[in-house]
Amino acid sequence: MLQLSRILSRGVPPRPAQPVPPSPSPLGSCPPPCWEPDSSPDSGRGERPGWGLEGREEEEGKAEAREIRRREKSRGYHDVGYHGSDIETPTLDRLAAEGVKLENYYIQPICTPSRSQLLTGRYQIHTGLQHSIIRPRQPNCLPLDQVTLPQKLQEAGYSTHMVGKWHLGFYRKECLPTRRGFDTFLGSLTGNVDYYTYDNCDGPGVCGFDLHEGESVAWGLSGQYSTMLYAQRVSHILASHSPRRPLFLYVAFQAVHTPLQSPREYLYRYRTMGNVARRKYAAMVTCMDEAVRNITWALKRYGFYNNSVIIFSSDNGGQTFSGGSNWPLRGRKGTYWEGGVRGLGFVHSPLLKRKRRTSRALVHITDWYPTLVGLAGGTASAADGLDGYDVWPAISEGRASPRTEILHNIDPLYNHARHGSLEAGFGIWNTAVQAAIRVGEWKLLTGDPGYGDWIPPQTLAAFPGSWWNLERMASARQAVWLFNISADPYEREDLAGQRPDVVRTLLARLVDYNRTAIPVRYPAENPRAHPDFNGGAWGPWASDEEEEEEEEEAGRARSFSRGRRKKKCKICKLRSFFRKLNTRLMSQRI
């Protein structure tokens, strides 16, 4: 799961901050503010307030608003206190209770897709990132022609900062966070690192250091637990920034992604938990919860809170084999069942018009882009090609959501279902292709959606066979599923056979979306990305000239291949076979 945090402030001097008690823990400790209200270059003028993660300028006389967006990694639907979890999350529970809980909120089943859709406001099919994640050695990144959310906010006058996990590619310097709209960056570029040493291995012997500050390797920060390090950096940013200036802060905690590591004092709280993975996972969640508490405290201490908008979001479902729980939802991380795509999310802000409630409005992670740009006083027109909607009226005022459907994804490279066919898709869609879509109350899945088990909370030290098989689905001769998600959120009653009319309608929508898709970009790994060639750290390895040469060479190879009319030899068939096998294995390595 991934946590996002933004702070937005608007164009009048901020109201006095609420009295704040002493800092509850050293997690968010930081020096006194580096700015003085009277000496600020913005003093004397109505200024846009900043978002802890985002800030926005407004006309004089309007209330300011700051926004912070927090993201948390691989956290399950059941892994927060207000969903009945056995894990302690008092800060998140309080912030959610005082704000608006999003109980019809959707994300993507794995890391890179959620991040790409958050920062571009576009579905994966419109960025070429439909398949899997961006691996450390792939010459791939978030398309450079996409205008990102922080770039939009910079146009509106915001300072933009990112702390945490990037995972959107780094093979060229142009792909780095500081080249994609963030003024500052502290965090990791790859998908998962050690929480203390910041080492990451992408296969046997392919290991490197991955903690960066700006565009430099942050060797000196090694040894600090990442959750605490990131919370401290957020506090430093807030301490050195005037609340009169608009601010956008994007906090993407590494927790609770593997490896399962936590400070010992947090593990002790869960010493009675029999399941070791669950015990470590719970400790990491509670540590992250305290980090959020200290960030919230810093917002109040430095005068941001009263005009802030805090958004919390997971980035995918919980990994049930690594301590996470999505109970009672079906599936896990990496699947298109509800357990993989139903997100944990809430909005906390003094600026909400209707607080302390639960919203059932349909919201998707792409919606944060136009919503935040709108809050910041910017514009997101149809020419921007966004798939997201401005959902602020639905969240703040309780109005109907402008969104009526969600394309979860269409992945033509994922393993095709053995029992799918074009005939089974009424001649308009090959049901062997992995795809998922939600239209109104209906959800359709085709191809192989991933493991479709219901996995109860992992409170036992081991998994007895009879208990383990209790909720397992053994049917493998199927490639189409249809559910009424409003009536059956746990996906227990497949209605595909009873409602072929609805199946056909949703298949037609998949066809419509697929017409707008761009080719999948999932290049082969490049050996030059090895950290040994970069001083022992992960980082950019390709120059602009090298990239152009690679594209020209690939183009010549395609032209030569089209010009040949000979039959494929046996060795060519073998190469093709192993290439496909490698693609499948890589897609399963998540």
PDB file of C-alpha atoms in Angstrom, residues 291-479:
ATOM      1  CA  ALA A 291       5.040   9.079  11.209  1.00  0.00           C
ATOM      2  CA  VAL A 292       1.733  10.461   9.936  1.00  0.00           C
ATOM      3  CA  ARG A 293       0.992  11.759  13.437  1.00  0.00           C
ATOM      4  CA  ASN A 294       4.273  13.652  13.524  1.00  0.00           C
ATOM      5  CA  ILE A 295       3.736  15.093  10.050  1.00  0.00           C
ATOM      6  CA  THR A 296       0.269  16.270  11.098  1.00  0.00           C
ATOM      7  CA  TRP A 297       1.801  17.804  14.208  1.00  0.00           C
ATOM      8  CA  ALA A 298       4.346  19.647  12.040  1.00  0.00           C
ATOM      9  CA  LEU A 299       1.537  21.019   9.861  1.00  0.00           C
ATOM     10  CA  LYS A 300      -0.034  22.546  12.947  1.00  0.00           C
ATOM     11  CA  ARG A 301       3.226  23.769  14.459  1.00  0.00           C
ATOM     12  CA  TYR A 302       4.318  25.639  11.331  1.00  0.00           C
ATOM     13  CA  GLY A 303       0.954  27.189  10.481  1.00  0.00           C
ATOM     14  CA  PHE A 304      -0.176  24.985   7.555  1.00  0.00           C
ATOM     15  CA  TYR A 305      -2.921  22.851   9.042  1.00  0.00           C
ATOM     16  CA  ASN A 306      -5.933  25.217   9.034  1.00  0.00           C
ATOM     17  CA  ASN A 307      -5.734  25.621   5.269  1.00  0.00           C
ATOM     18  CA  SER A 308      -4.554  22.163   4.344  1.00  0.00           C
ATOM     19  CA  VAL A 309      -6.055  19.279   2.398  1.00  0.00           C
ATOM     20  CA  ILE A 310      -4.604  15.906   3.376  1.00  0.00           C
ATOM     21  CA  ILE A 311      -5.272  12.952   1.080  1.00  0.00           C
ATOM     22  CA  PHE A 312      -4.392   9.427   2.128  1.00  0.00           C
ATOM     23  CA  SER A 313      -4.326   6.602  -0.412  1.00  0.00           C
ATOM     24  CA  SER A 314      -2.982   3.098  -0.773  1.00  0.00           C
ATOM     25  CA  ASP A 315      -1.393   2.183  -4.107  1.00  0.00           C
ATOM     26  CA  ASN A 316      -2.515  -1.442  -4.366  1.00  0.00           C
ATOM     27  CA  GLY A 317      -4.073  -4.239  -2.358  1.00  0.00           C
ATOM     28  CA  GLY A 318      -2.236  -6.058   0.391  1.00  0.00           C
ATOM     29  CA  GLN A 319       0.176  -8.896  -0.338  1.00  0.00           C
ATOM     30  CA  THR A 320      -1.418 -11.686   1.687  1.00  0.00           C
ATOM     31  CA  PHE A 321       1.721 -13.836   1.706  1.00  0.00           C
ATOM     32  CA  SER A 322       3.703 -10.980   3.280  1.00  0.00           C
ATOM     33  CA  GLY A 323       1.440 -10.146   6.197  1.00  0.00           C
ATOM     34  CA  GLY A 324      -1.223  -8.070   4.421  1.00  0.00           C
ATOM     35  CA  SER A 325      -4.964  -8.691   4.595  1.00  0.00           C
ATOM     36  CA  ASN A 326      -7.753  -7.623   2.241  1.00  0.00           C
ATOM     37  CA  TRP A 327     -10.466  -9.534   4.091  1.00  0.00           C
ATOM     38  CA  PRO A 328     -13.361  -9.809   3.330  1.00  0.00           C
ATOM     39  CA  LEU A 329     -12.510  -8.784  -0.234  1.00  0.00           C
ATOM     40  CA  ARG A 330     -11.434 -11.318  -2.822  1.00  0.00           C
ATOM     41  CA  GLY A 331      -7.885 -11.505  -4.183  1.00  0.00           C
ATOM     42  CA  ARG A 332      -4.629  -9.758  -3.313  1.00  0.00           C
ATOM     43  CA  LYS A 333      -1.976  -7.431  -4.682  1.00  0.00           C
ATOM     44  CA  GLY A 334      -1.338  -8.014  -8.377  1.00  0.00           C
ATOM     45  CA  THR A 335      -4.908  -9.125  -9.152  1.00  0.00           C
ATOM     46  CA  TYR A 336      -7.949  -7.353 -10.556  1.00  0.00           C
ATOM     47  CA  TRP A 337     -10.300  -8.738  -7.900  1.00  0.00           C
ATOM     48  CA  GLU A 338     -11.553  -6.160  -5.408  1.00  0.00           C
ATOM     49  CA  GLY A 339      -8.795  -7.108  -2.966  1.00  0.00           C
ATOM     50  CA  GLY A 340      -6.240  -5.917  -5.507  1.00  0.00           C
ATOM     51  CA  VAL A 341      -7.887  -2.692  -6.706  1.00  0.00           C
ATOM     52  CA  ARG A 342     -10.173  -1.438  -3.921  1.00  0.00           C
ATOM     53  CA  GLY A 343      -8.130   1.216  -2.161  1.00  0.00           C
ATOM     54  CA  LEU A 344      -7.864   2.596   1.338  1.00  0.00           C
ATOM     55  CA  GLY A 345      -8.485   6.302   1.088  1.00  0.00           C
ATOM     56  CA  PHE A 346      -9.735   9.345   2.940  1.00  0.00           C
ATOM     57  CA  VAL A 347      -9.567  13.142   2.808  1.00  0.00           C
ATOM     58  CA  HIS A 348      -8.941  15.202   5.931  1.00  0.00           C
ATOM     59  CA  SER A 349      -9.226  18.979   5.796  1.00  0.00           C
ATOM     60  CA  PRO A 350     -10.668  21.919   7.754  1.00  0.00           C
ATOM     61  CA  LEU A 351     -11.920  23.108   4.334  1.00  0.00           C
ATOM     62  CA  LEU A 352     -14.353  20.231   3.827  1.00  0.00           C
ATOM     63  CA  LYS A 353     -17.942  21.465   3.853  1.00  0.00           C
ATOM     64  CA  ARG A 354     -19.366  18.151   5.069  1.00  0.00           C
ATOM     65  CA  LYS A 355     -17.071  16.309   7.451  1.00  0.00           C
ATOM     66  CA  ARG A 356     -17.206  13.217   9.644  1.00  0.00           C
ATOM     67  CA  ARG A 357     -18.915  11.022   7.086  1.00  0.00           C
ATOM     68  CA  THR A 358     -18.425   8.109   4.720  1.00  0.00           C
ATOM     69  CA  SER A 359     -18.620   8.730   0.976  1.00  0.00           C
ATOM     70  CA  ARG A 360     -19.802   6.055  -1.465  1.00  0.00           C
ATOM     71  CA  ALA A 361     -19.030   8.255  -4.476  1.00  0.00           C
ATOM     72  CA  LEU A 362     -17.084   6.406  -7.183  1.00  0.00           C
ATOM     73  CA  VAL A 363     -13.489   7.719  -7.176  1.00  0.00           C
ATOM     74  CA  HIS A 364     -10.375   6.516  -9.014  1.00  0.00           C
ATOM     75  CA  ILE A 365      -6.727   7.401  -8.480  1.00  0.00           C
ATOM     76  CA  THR A 366      -6.666   9.299 -11.813  1.00  0.00           C
ATOM     77  CA  ASP A 367      -9.181  11.740 -10.315  1.00  0.00           C
ATOM     78  CA  TRP A 368      -6.639  13.338  -7.989  1.00  0.00           C
ATOM     79  CA  TYR A 369      -4.891  15.061 -10.923  1.00  0.00           C
ATOM     80  CA  PRO A 370      -7.807  17.287 -12.077  1.00  0.00           C
ATOM     81  CA  THR A 371      -9.125  17.583  -8.517  1.00  0.00           C
ATOM     82  CA  LEU A 372      -5.871  18.979  -7.167  1.00  0.00           C
ATOM     83  CA  VAL A 373      -5.215  21.170 -10.181  1.00  0.00           C
ATOM     84  CA  GLY A 374      -8.699  22.631  -9.691  1.00  0.00           C
ATOM     85  CA  LEU A 375      -8.096  23.236  -5.993  1.00  0.00           C
ATOM     86  CA  ALA A 376      -4.828  24.950  -6.860  1.00  0.00           C
ATOM     87  CA  GLY A 377      -6.589  27.398  -9.167  1.00  0.00           C
ATOM     88  CA  GLY A 378      -5.258  25.804 -12.332  1.00  0.00           C
ATOM     89  CA  THR A 379      -7.128  24.408 -15.307  1.00  0.00           C
ATOM     90  CA  ALA A 380      -7.318  20.886 -16.674  1.00  0.00           C
ATOM     91  CA  SER A 381      -9.056  21.048 -20.039  1.00  0.00           C
ATOM     92  CA  ALA A 382     -10.257  18.293 -22.347  1.00  0.00           C
ATOM     93  CA  ALA A 383      -7.192  18.998 -24.458  1.00  0.00           C
ATOM     94  CA  ASP A 384      -5.068  17.508 -21.697  1.00  0.00           C
ATOM     95  CA  GLY A 385      -6.506  14.083 -22.505  1.00  0.00           C
ATOM     96  CA  LEU A 386      -7.206  13.196 -18.880  1.00  0.00           C
ATOM     97  CA  ASP A 387      -9.151  10.144 -17.793  1.00  0.00           C
ATOM     98  CA  GLY A 388      -9.728  11.592 -14.325  1.00  0.00           C
ATOM     99  CA  TYR A 389     -12.538  13.824 -13.043  1.00  0.00           C
ATOM    100  CA  ASP A 390     -12.680  16.686 -10.560  1.00  0.00           C
ATOM    101  CA  VAL A 391     -14.326  14.948  -7.598  1.00  0.00           C
ATOM    102  CA  TRP A 392     -13.927  17.708  -5.005  1.00  0.00           C
ATOM    103  CA  PRO A 393     -17.663  18.616  -4.959  1.00  0.00           C
ATOM    104  CA  ALA A 394     -18.481  14.935  -4.393  1.00  0.00           C
ATOM    105  CA  ILE A 395     -15.983  14.678  -1.532  1.00  0.00           C
ATOM    106  CA  SER A 396     -16.452  18.064   0.131  1.00  0.00           C
ATOM    107  CA  GLU A 397     -20.183  18.623  -0.388  1.00  0.00           C
ATOM    108  CA  GLY A 398     -21.534  15.126  -0.851  1.00  0.00           C
ATOM    109  CA  ARG A 399     -22.662  15.633  -4.441  1.00  0.00           C
ATOM    110  CA  ALA A 400     -22.904  12.804  -6.973  1.00  0.00           C
ATOM    111  CA  SER A 401     -19.607  11.716  -8.471  1.00  0.00           C
ATOM    112  CA  PRO A 402     -19.065  12.723 -12.114  1.00  0.00           C
ATOM    113  CA  ARG A 403     -17.431   9.303 -12.628  1.00  0.00           C
ATOM    114  CA  THR A 404     -19.657   6.400 -13.703  1.00  0.00           C
ATOM    115  CA  GLU A 405     -17.065   3.881 -14.896  1.00  0.00           C
ATOM    116  CA  ILE A 406     -13.455   2.792 -14.429  1.00  0.00           C
ATOM    117  CA  LEU A 407     -11.155   0.995 -16.821  1.00  0.00           C
ATOM    118  CA  HIS A 408      -9.053  -1.073 -14.442  1.00  0.00           C
ATOM    119  CA  ASN A 409      -6.744  -2.099 -17.302  1.00  0.00           C
ATOM    120  CA  ILE A 410      -6.224  -3.939 -20.590  1.00  0.00           C
ATOM    121  CA  ASP A 411      -2.944  -5.875 -20.645  1.00  0.00           C
ATOM    122  CA  PRO A 412      -2.304  -7.632 -23.981  1.00  0.00           C
ATOM    123  CA  LEU A 413       1.068  -9.017 -22.819  1.00  0.00           C
ATOM    124  CA  TYR A 414      -0.105 -10.842 -19.714  1.00  0.00           C
ATOM    125  CA  ASN A 415      -0.464 -14.620 -19.984  1.00  0.00           C
ATOM    126  CA  HIS A 416      -3.533 -15.327 -22.102  1.00  0.00           C
ATOM    127  CA  ALA A 417      -6.209 -17.414 -20.433  1.00  0.00           C
ATOM    128  CA  ARG A 418      -6.216 -20.948 -21.817  1.00  0.00           C
ATOM    129  CA  HIS A 419     -10.006 -21.091 -22.093  1.00  0.00           C
ATOM    130  CA  GLY A 420     -10.642 -17.609 -23.520  1.00  0.00           C
ATOM    131  CA  SER A 421     -11.459 -16.918 -27.156  1.00  0.00           C
ATOM    132  CA  LEU A 422     -12.914 -14.406 -29.575  1.00  0.00           C
ATOM    133  CA  GLU A 423     -16.005 -16.585 -29.941  1.00  0.00           C
ATOM    134  CA  ALA A 424     -16.623 -16.442 -26.190  1.00  0.00           C
ATOM    135  CA  GLY A 425     -16.493 -12.654 -26.478  1.00  0.00           C
ATOM    136  CA  PHE A 426     -19.396 -12.469 -28.961  1.00  0.00           C
ATOM    137  CA  GLY A 427     -16.896 -11.990 -31.774  1.00  0.00           C
ATOM    138  CA  ILE A 428     -15.929  -8.504 -30.556  1.00  0.00           C
ATOM    139  CA  TRP A 429     -13.415  -9.255 -27.789  1.00  0.00           C
ATOM    140  CA  ASN A 430     -10.872 -11.997 -27.146  1.00  0.00           C
ATOM    141  CA  THR A 431     -11.710 -13.116 -23.622  1.00  0.00           C
ATOM    142  CA  ALA A 432      -8.234 -14.643 -23.262  1.00  0.00           C
ATOM    143  CA  VAL A 433      -6.830 -11.098 -22.832  1.00  0.00           C
ATOM    144  CA  GLN A 434      -6.497  -9.860 -19.272  1.00  0.00           C
ATOM    145  CA  ALA A 435      -8.853  -6.919 -18.804  1.00  0.00           C
ATOM    146  CA  ALA A 436     -11.183  -5.480 -16.159  1.00  0.00           C
ATOM    147  CA  ILE A 437     -13.770  -2.719 -16.260  1.00  0.00           C
ATOM    148  CA  ARG A 438     -16.374  -1.244 -13.923  1.00  0.00           C
ATOM    149  CA  VAL A 439     -19.492   0.415 -15.401  1.00  0.00           C
ATOM    150  CA  GLY A 440     -22.101   1.590 -12.928  1.00  0.00           C
ATOM    151  CA  GLU A 441     -22.795  -1.300 -10.568  1.00  0.00           C
ATOM    152  CA  TRP A 442     -21.297  -3.899 -12.896  1.00  0.00           C
ATOM    153  CA  LYS A 443     -17.751  -5.222 -13.007  1.00  0.00           C
ATOM    154  CA  LEU A 444     -16.434  -7.440 -15.811  1.00  0.00           C
ATOM    155  CA  LEU A 445     -13.173  -9.394 -15.827  1.00  0.00           C
ATOM    156  CA  THR A 446     -11.690 -11.317 -18.762  1.00  0.00           C
ATOM    157  CA  GLY A 447      -8.583 -13.438 -19.207  1.00  0.00           C
ATOM    158  CA  ASP A 448      -6.643 -14.289 -16.060  1.00  0.00           C
ATOM    159  CA  PRO A 449      -7.459 -11.761 -13.279  1.00  0.00           C
ATOM    160  CA  GLY A 450      -4.967 -13.359 -10.865  1.00  0.00           C
ATOM    161  CA  TYR A 451      -5.431 -15.530  -7.789  1.00  0.00           C
ATOM    162  CA  GLY A 452      -9.067 -15.297  -6.747  1.00  0.00           C
ATOM    163  CA  ASP A 453      -9.059 -16.553  -3.161  1.00  0.00           C
ATOM    164  CA  TRP A 454     -10.673 -15.057  -0.084  1.00  0.00           C
ATOM    165  CA  ILE A 455      -7.948 -15.115   2.553  1.00  0.00           C
ATOM    166  CA  PRO A 456      -9.060 -14.590   6.176  1.00  0.00           C
ATOM    167  CA  PRO A 457      -6.848 -12.551   8.513  1.00  0.00           C
ATOM    168  CA  GLN A 458      -3.538 -14.312   9.046  1.00  0.00           C
ATOM    169  CA  THR A 459      -3.629 -14.774  12.782  1.00  0.00           C
ATOM    170  CA  LEU A 460      -2.295 -18.333  12.828  1.00  0.00           C
ATOM    171  CA  ALA A 461       1.370 -19.275  12.886  1.00  0.00           C
ATOM    172  CA  ALA A 462       0.852 -21.788  10.068  1.00  0.00           C
ATOM    173  CA  PHE A 463      -1.805 -22.626   7.496  1.00  0.00           C
ATOM    174  CA  PRO A 464      -3.533 -26.014   8.012  1.00  0.00           C
ATOM    175  CA  GLY A 465      -4.464 -27.529   4.666  1.00  0.00           C
ATOM    176  CA  SER A 466      -8.186 -27.800   5.375  1.00  0.00           C
ATOM    177  CA  TRP A 467      -8.383 -24.161   6.506  1.00  0.00           C
ATOM    178  CA  TRP A 468      -6.249 -22.963   3.606  1.00  0.00           C
ATOM    179  CA  ASN A 469      -8.511 -24.659   1.039  1.00  0.00           C
ATOM    180  CA  LEU A 470     -11.676 -23.352   2.646  1.00  0.00           C
ATOM    181  CA  GLU A 471     -11.906 -20.256   0.452  1.00  0.00           C
ATOM    182  CA  ARG A 472      -9.906 -21.304  -2.581  1.00  0.00           C
ATOM    183  CA  MET A 473     -11.321 -21.198  -6.090  1.00  0.00           C
ATOM    184  CA  ALA A 474     -10.351 -24.235  -8.151  1.00  0.00           C
ATOM    185  CA  SER A 475     -12.148 -23.355 -11.395  1.00  0.00           C
ATOM    186  CA  ALA A 476      -9.555 -22.735 -14.111  1.00  0.00           C
ATOM    187  CA  ARG A 477     -11.865 -23.282 -17.089  1.00  0.00           C
ATOM    188  CA  GLN A 478     -13.224 -19.774 -17.115  1.00  0.00           C
ATOM    189  CA  ALA A 479     -12.219 -16.508 -18.763  1.00  0.00           C
TER     190      ALA A 479
END
